[in-house]
Amino acid sequence: MHYHRFPGCTPPLAACLAVLLMAGCAARAATPIDYADIAEIRTIDGLTVSPDGRYVAYRVVSPSVAANHITEQWYRVPVDGGEPERLGDAAEPIVMPLHDVVEDPVSQWNADGSALYVRRLEGAAIEVHRLASSGVSQRAVVDAADVERFTIEGNIVRYQVRAPRAEIDARQADEARRGVHFGTDVFTEGLPMTRSVPIGTRETSIRRTGAIGPIEAFAGPLRDKQAVIAELGAPSAEQRTINPSLDLRGPIALPGGLRLVLETRVPSDPLWGRDFRSDRITVLRADGRRLVCSHDVCTGAPRQLRFISPSRTGEVVFARADQAGRMVLHGWTPATDRLRTIAEISGSIDGGIRYTRPHCPLAGNSLLCVEAGPVQPPRLVRIDLATGAVTALADPNAVLRAKPHLAPKYLSWTDGKGLSAAGLLILPENGTGPVPLVITTTACRGYLRGGAVPLAPEQILARHGIAALCVSASDEGGNARGPDGKPVPLALHETALSAYAAIIEKLAGEGVIDPKRVALTGHSFGAIITTHAISHTNLFAAAVIGTGITTDPAVFTISAPHADSPRAISFHGTGLPAPEDDPKGIWKSVSPSLNAGRIRAPLLIQPPEDEWLMALPLFSAIDRSGGTVDMYVYPKSGHMLQRYPSHESWRLRRSVEWLVFWLLGKEIPDAATADQYRHWRVLRDERNARRDASNVPNSEPSSRHQQGS
């Protein structure tokens, strides 16, 4: 499967050598940021250093809205700097079913560093390919079954597969003829039961493994196989990084018989897993004694301690992130407990916008990282561990980087309970007087794209005269338990809501924003917080969510229909019982659907088809109770909506247009959205008629989180 090279300007910007191409790059850089710019941000991952330490290989994933597909291209670039060089040709990346995120790459160098072996999609098959610096790709391991992982030992490729594709297809076809047994492995939120997702040119049926994991129906267990190649592979890279978010905890061998580990201070919770675990960086001596890093920054949760690696000098290097996603790179010397700051990063050095959090490999006395900040899209950099100097090695997002951005302002505050919160505020350039505000949630890592998943881009909102505040969710108090030992229902959601109320009051008091024109947006966990907020307060004048929600008894039945459904943990972890076992009336007190009559904010719901049924009860409840709601469903898309770039672009655009319509009372004329606005005008007229008939003002006093309280 072959594609043309990435559209537009090649990285870095200096590569636009011809005068005409230079003019084209400059013209694109001078234009305002648009929805395609956000949807087409190129991500960088798969960093791996060549055996001789001279090169770093990396993968660039590039979406195209116009073509409505994504491609991957591998490169190598000298660690000391130089022009990136293609490894093999471009291809379609492997996308994780259901979640719709590009899978993390699997790669290994050959012995002399002239080629890279990677796991790759070819037509309907997942194989091992050899990518050479000449731009040529060769199929190294071809199997009747898909390769799930591989390693090279000498000239032997050891790999794992499940059942052959033809066998899987035959058994799935037979199941479709005979009927699908409704077991706990069937997805029930909107995913078709058969031919659920594409894997390249092949469609397959997906089943559940665990609470959220997808696997092909009839794939069977993993099997070990091997194949011979015509050259030697480089030795497999030894794991030299601790990464709490990936549960890589060591030990890592250090000189002198020492071992670097993460020591657990607060263990994982059986319901929430490692989210609320607290770890401390520790070195174990051969005699059993411990060298503990005594500094506060050495202890934290997985979201704080991003990765820990030993350097060549014996220093332990680690990155720590604050609540707004800004990272500081530290160096700790175990023998003396000395701590130094290597570099302060305005954003992230783990890519920022990746679903997972890749580490920074070591090359000499430097780290190789993917840097991304609130207004800096991802680029590959080298960080000198001695001086902290940051040097760019490759910039596939040079055109977007050159476009004008409004500078964000870092804010920190405390709520009425004394809990801390933080966010990044972008104000309109020419705003006069108090302006509307949109709060985007629930993570502000890396380049700001409208929340943890692209939904309502801050830069474009600000260009339309709306302030945008990205607020990262806090874990403080989220694992609270009641006297009965059970989780306090929606403790995290209440913490978030308290933070929003506090910052609205603060910004309104300063005359920055108009408290009667505040909106809230969220995806996944953020969608649950958003719907909880609009159904339990009157703080918000509009809202947008990108998924369905789990805080609904009907959704409990849809998602976890069996008594032993693995999906039930998603509900119990937030303190929600089975609907038929609710003597305290918890569902009635927390469910947005059961409190739909209290929702005043017009709500736009934009879920992927794979889980749209999780949004249906809320849509119906609001519509039947006389509220204002609209919904667009994105066909054949999954949770993160990354498979089809046109879906992401349209969702970004529709979110902004909904917020501009309800907060500013304006329309953005375009023939492509004429039907959309025609329907929204009907919704607005019906809303006004209901308000006039009942004489209910726009903003009513709320029993909790009152404006100005």
XYZ file of C-alpha atoms in Angstrom, residues 73-474:
402
model
C 6.568 7.769 7.250
C 9.739 6.715 9.035
C 12.848 8.917 9.035
C 16.326 8.966 10.456
C 18.258 12.104 11.361
C 21.806 12.528 12.699
C 21.828 12.996 16.462
C 24.295 15.862 16.002
C 21.945 17.576 13.520
C 21.351 17.439 9.780
C 18.640 16.823 7.240
C 16.083 14.076 7.989
C 16.269 11.138 5.577
C 13.360 8.897 4.689
C 13.439 5.241 5.726
C 11.297 3.252 3.305
C 8.151 4.665 1.772
C 4.936 5.973 3.310
C 2.155 3.615 4.363
C -1.150 3.459 6.178
C -0.574 3.123 9.941
C -2.147 0.431 12.088
C -5.123 1.905 13.965
C -6.313 0.368 17.238
C -9.905 -0.822 16.770
C -12.614 0.806 18.877
C -10.245 3.436 20.310
C -9.289 4.847 16.893
C -5.731 5.790 17.828
C -2.640 4.894 15.842
C -0.933 1.969 17.543
C 2.486 2.477 19.095
C 5.169 1.354 16.646
C 7.352 -1.738 16.972
C 10.804 -1.352 15.420
C 14.396 -2.598 15.563
C 17.554 -1.538 13.715
C 19.720 -3.861 11.665
C 23.289 -4.310 12.901
C 24.970 -1.573 10.841
C 22.184 1.017 11.206
C 21.415 1.187 7.502
C 17.855 -0.107 7.799
C 15.016 -0.368 10.268
C 12.641 -3.313 10.705
C 9.088 -2.275 11.599
C 5.660 -3.777 12.120
C 3.579 -2.485 9.217
C 0.223 -2.755 7.456
C 0.344 -4.072 3.892
C -3.061 -4.376 2.236
C -5.067 -6.633 4.566
C -2.017 -8.007 6.407
C 0.211 -6.842 9.268
C 3.788 -7.868 8.503
C 7.424 -7.043 9.310
C 9.044 -4.744 6.745
C 12.631 -3.628 6.191
C 12.883 0.126 5.618
C 16.131 1.273 4.020
C 17.646 4.750 3.926
C 17.307 4.682 0.141
C 13.526 5.002 0.602
C 12.909 1.367 -0.354
C 10.612 -0.910 1.653
C 10.901 -4.706 1.605
C 8.580 -7.295 3.117
C 10.793 -9.182 5.571
C 8.229 -11.424 7.322
C 5.063 -12.437 5.453
C 2.649 -14.678 7.303
C -0.903 -15.957 6.898
C -1.591 -14.370 10.300
C -1.019 -10.807 11.493
C 2.231 -10.093 13.338
C 1.510 -8.632 16.782
C 5.090 -8.162 17.996
C 8.594 -9.173 17.001
C 12.269 -9.112 18.010
C 15.391 -9.877 15.991
C 18.134 -12.077 17.433
C 21.050 -12.423 15.040
C 19.426 -13.275 11.715
C 16.314 -14.789 13.309
C 13.072 -12.817 13.590
C 11.010 -14.135 16.469
C 7.417 -12.988 16.267
C 3.950 -13.688 17.633
C 0.674 -14.189 15.772
C -2.841 -15.363 16.463
C -5.031 -17.382 14.080
C -4.550 -16.988 10.301
C -6.666 -14.260 8.696
C -8.467 -16.723 6.401
C -9.461 -18.887 9.372
C -10.709 -15.858 11.319
C -12.706 -14.628 8.319
C -14.291 -18.050 7.755
C -15.336 -18.452 11.381
C -16.701 -14.891 11.512
C -18.704 -15.486 8.339
C -20.116 -18.697 9.810
C -21.053 -16.850 13.000
C -22.832 -14.170 10.969
C -24.917 -16.880 9.248
C -25.772 -18.711 12.476
C -26.252 -15.669 14.712
C -23.982 -13.955 17.235
C -24.178 -15.265 20.773
C -24.734 -12.347 23.135
C -21.884 -12.944 25.567
C -19.924 -10.548 27.760
C -17.423 -10.058 24.931
C -19.941 -8.315 22.636
C -19.639 -4.539 22.360
C -23.029 -2.946 22.926
C -22.447 0.823 22.731
C -22.937 1.194 18.967
C -20.275 -0.949 17.300
C -21.738 -3.318 14.669
C -21.589 -6.948 15.818
C -20.033 -8.170 12.565
C -17.553 -6.567 10.175
C -17.062 -3.937 12.850
C -13.817 -2.256 11.811
C -11.315 -2.209 8.934
C -7.763 -3.499 9.239
C -6.307 -2.145 6.038
C -8.408 -3.462 3.173
C -10.030 -6.130 5.343
C -13.103 -5.789 7.578
C -13.296 -7.831 10.731
C -15.530 -8.390 13.768
C -14.304 -7.073 17.109
C -14.958 -8.505 20.547
C -14.226 -7.236 24.051
C -11.309 -8.433 26.133
C -11.357 -7.014 29.644
C -13.223 -3.772 30.342
C -12.252 -1.865 27.198
C -9.761 -3.917 25.201
C -10.632 -4.948 21.607
C -9.616 -8.192 19.897
C -10.693 -9.890 16.685
C -13.423 -12.474 17.102
C -11.945 -16.002 16.864
C -8.383 -14.652 16.883
C -7.326 -17.250 19.438
C -4.230 -17.222 21.669
C -0.814 -15.879 20.759
C 1.568 -18.304 19.053
C 5.352 -18.024 18.701
C 6.934 -18.270 15.256
C 10.248 -17.375 13.662
C 11.758 -16.535 10.282
C 15.258 -16.091 8.866
C 16.453 -12.809 7.349
C 19.508 -12.159 5.186
C 21.338 -9.874 7.644
C 21.978 -9.473 11.313
C 19.749 -7.387 13.498
C 21.069 -5.036 16.138
C 20.768 -6.376 19.676
C 17.385 -5.590 21.162
C 17.537 -2.331 23.056
C 17.765 -2.942 26.804
C 14.953 -1.312 28.733
C 16.650 1.720 30.267
C 13.626 3.810 31.151
C 11.108 3.749 33.978
C 7.719 5.072 32.893
C 5.000 5.042 35.582
C 2.140 5.705 33.147
C 3.148 2.591 31.165
C 3.754 0.638 34.404
C 7.482 0.259 33.611
C 8.893 0.320 37.152
C 12.368 -1.164 36.852
C 14.701 -2.353 38.118
C 17.363 -0.859 35.849
C 20.950 -1.935 36.525
C 23.398 0.860 37.370
C 27.204 0.695 37.761
C 28.484 -0.647 41.073
C 25.706 -3.185 41.515
C 23.046 -0.529 42.043
C 19.465 -0.857 40.795
C 17.085 1.987 39.951
C 13.443 1.354 40.863
C 10.167 3.080 41.589
C 9.208 2.470 45.202
C 5.473 2.536 45.923
C 4.434 4.853 48.741
C 0.666 4.759 48.200
C -0.444 1.530 46.478
C -2.801 1.262 43.528
C -6.475 1.165 44.351
C -8.352 -1.981 43.243
C -11.024 0.177 41.602
C -8.971 2.996 40.083
C -5.729 1.140 39.362
C -2.543 3.197 39.279
C -4.205 6.611 38.810
C -3.961 7.404 42.518
C -0.771 5.499 43.249
C 2.198 7.467 44.577
C 5.758 6.425 43.742
C 9.225 7.562 44.821
C 12.506 7.324 42.916
C 14.847 4.986 44.786
C 18.154 3.203 44.181
C 18.786 -0.192 45.788
C 22.337 -1.132 46.801
C 23.751 -4.630 46.562
C 23.781 -4.894 50.377
C 20.033 -4.208 50.492
C 20.275 -0.599 51.682
C 18.197 2.038 49.927
C 19.260 5.398 48.523
C 16.059 7.428 48.541
C 15.587 10.667 46.654
C 14.450 12.925 49.491
C 13.250 15.839 47.348
C 9.522 16.446 46.891
C 9.760 16.335 43.078
C 10.996 12.725 43.275
C 7.625 11.537 44.589
C 4.345 11.608 42.704
C 1.602 9.954 40.706
C 2.062 8.565 37.174
C 0.689 11.801 35.687
C 3.481 13.725 37.482
C 6.549 11.490 37.090
C 6.686 10.962 33.328
C 9.903 9.005 32.807
C 13.095 8.201 34.723
C 16.397 7.153 33.093
C 20.007 6.712 34.232
C 22.490 8.919 32.353
C 26.021 8.036 31.292
C 27.419 10.045 34.207
C 25.560 8.075 36.895
C 22.949 10.769 37.384
C 19.275 9.780 37.332
C 17.384 11.983 34.893
C 13.627 12.380 35.200
C 10.815 14.624 33.964
C 8.099 15.939 36.213
C 4.916 17.598 34.958
C 2.751 20.151 36.706
C -1.032 20.274 36.533
C -1.034 22.324 33.313
C 1.278 19.848 31.563
C 4.485 21.901 31.824
C 7.564 19.761 32.428
C 10.811 20.272 34.295
C 13.782 17.986 33.601
C 15.735 17.117 36.754
C 18.980 15.324 37.511
C 19.457 13.414 40.795
C 22.770 11.991 42.042
C 22.001 8.957 44.258
C 25.309 8.951 46.154
C 24.897 12.518 47.437
C 21.129 13.076 47.082
C 21.990 16.198 45.066
C 19.210 17.507 42.810
C 19.620 19.962 39.946
C 17.305 21.443 37.351
C 18.449 20.552 33.848
C 15.792 22.359 31.809
C 12.403 23.994 32.286
C 10.097 23.204 29.371
C 7.139 25.456 28.567
C 5.197 22.382 27.504
C 5.780 18.650 27.203
C 8.746 16.518 26.091
C 6.700 13.355 25.584
C 4.825 14.551 22.510
C 1.993 16.097 24.456
C -0.842 14.931 22.242
C -0.124 11.204 22.164
C -2.623 8.776 23.679
C 0.329 7.124 25.440
C 3.395 8.897 26.808
C 6.620 7.854 25.031
C 9.950 8.325 26.776
C 13.085 10.157 25.648
C 15.925 7.808 24.601
C 19.482 8.632 25.629
C 22.188 9.376 23.026
C 25.560 10.174 24.551
C 24.982 12.896 27.110
C 21.746 14.060 25.491
C 18.087 13.117 25.575
C 16.102 12.861 22.342
C 12.525 13.982 22.909
C 9.344 15.135 21.204
C 8.723 18.668 22.408
C 5.273 20.263 22.230
C 3.807 23.286 24.001
C 0.514 25.185 24.140
C 1.341 27.053 20.921
C 4.224 24.843 19.729
C 3.220 21.749 17.729
C 5.395 18.635 18.078
C 9.002 18.635 16.922
C 11.992 16.356 17.544
C 14.654 17.903 19.789
C 17.966 17.076 21.448
C 18.390 18.204 25.083
C 21.963 18.539 26.350
C 21.995 17.080 29.864
C 24.963 19.207 30.912
C 23.591 22.592 29.866
C 19.868 22.033 29.284
C 20.217 23.489 25.771
C 17.421 22.407 23.410
C 18.261 21.882 19.717
C 15.654 21.114 17.049
C 16.419 18.059 14.880
C 13.220 17.792 12.820
C 10.055 19.856 12.557
C 7.230 18.277 10.519
C 4.863 21.002 11.778
C 6.969 23.982 10.669
C 4.136 25.657 8.748
C 1.725 25.549 11.677
C 4.484 26.708 14.034
C 5.051 29.776 11.838
C 1.390 30.798 11.904
C 0.359 33.598 14.269
C -0.748 32.331 17.680
C -2.298 34.165 20.603
C -0.114 33.653 23.664
C -1.645 31.664 26.547
C -1.489 32.837 30.147
C -0.843 30.297 32.878
C -3.368 30.505 35.720
C -3.430 28.766 39.083
C -6.078 29.068 41.771
C -7.761 27.263 44.633
C -11.415 26.439 45.049
C -13.615 26.905 48.089
C -12.275 23.690 49.616
C -8.660 24.771 49.223
C -7.963 22.325 46.377
C -5.556 23.564 43.723
C -6.349 23.930 40.035
C -4.492 25.216 36.991
C -5.123 26.076 33.382
C -4.083 28.031 30.299
C -6.107 31.081 29.264
C -6.182 32.526 25.745
C -7.900 35.883 25.386
C -9.235 37.463 22.173
C -6.738 39.910 20.720
C -9.195 42.778 20.321
C -11.752 41.972 23.018
C -13.437 44.919 24.683
C -15.167 44.596 28.016
C -16.089 41.256 29.569
C -16.033 38.523 26.885
C -17.640 35.073 26.715
C -15.585 32.152 28.026
C -15.300 28.516 26.931
C -13.685 26.065 29.347
C -12.058 23.106 27.572
C -11.229 19.920 29.475
C -9.652 17.692 30.847
C -5.957 17.833 29.876
C -3.786 20.636 28.539
C -0.700 18.620 27.570
C 1.238 19.713 24.504
C -0.278 21.806 21.738
C -3.729 23.143 22.650
C -6.357 21.595 20.368
C -9.518 22.068 22.398
C -9.134 19.648 25.279
C -7.713 16.201 25.928
C -9.089 15.189 22.528
C -9.578 17.840 19.791
C -13.038 19.326 20.284
C -13.158 23.139 20.575
C -9.801 24.659 19.550
C -8.802 27.551 21.784
C -6.989 29.601 19.139
C -9.982 29.627 16.795
C -12.413 30.424 19.620
C -10.276 33.412 20.599
C -10.175 34.607 17.004
C -13.991 34.758 17.111
C -13.939 36.903 20.242
C -14.364 34.163 22.882
C -11.859 33.585 25.681
C -10.749 29.968 26.013
C -9.471 28.358 29.194
C -8.056 24.838 29.128
C -8.304 23.277 32.604
C -6.554 20.012 33.425
C -8.493 17.667 35.668
C -7.210 17.275 39.215
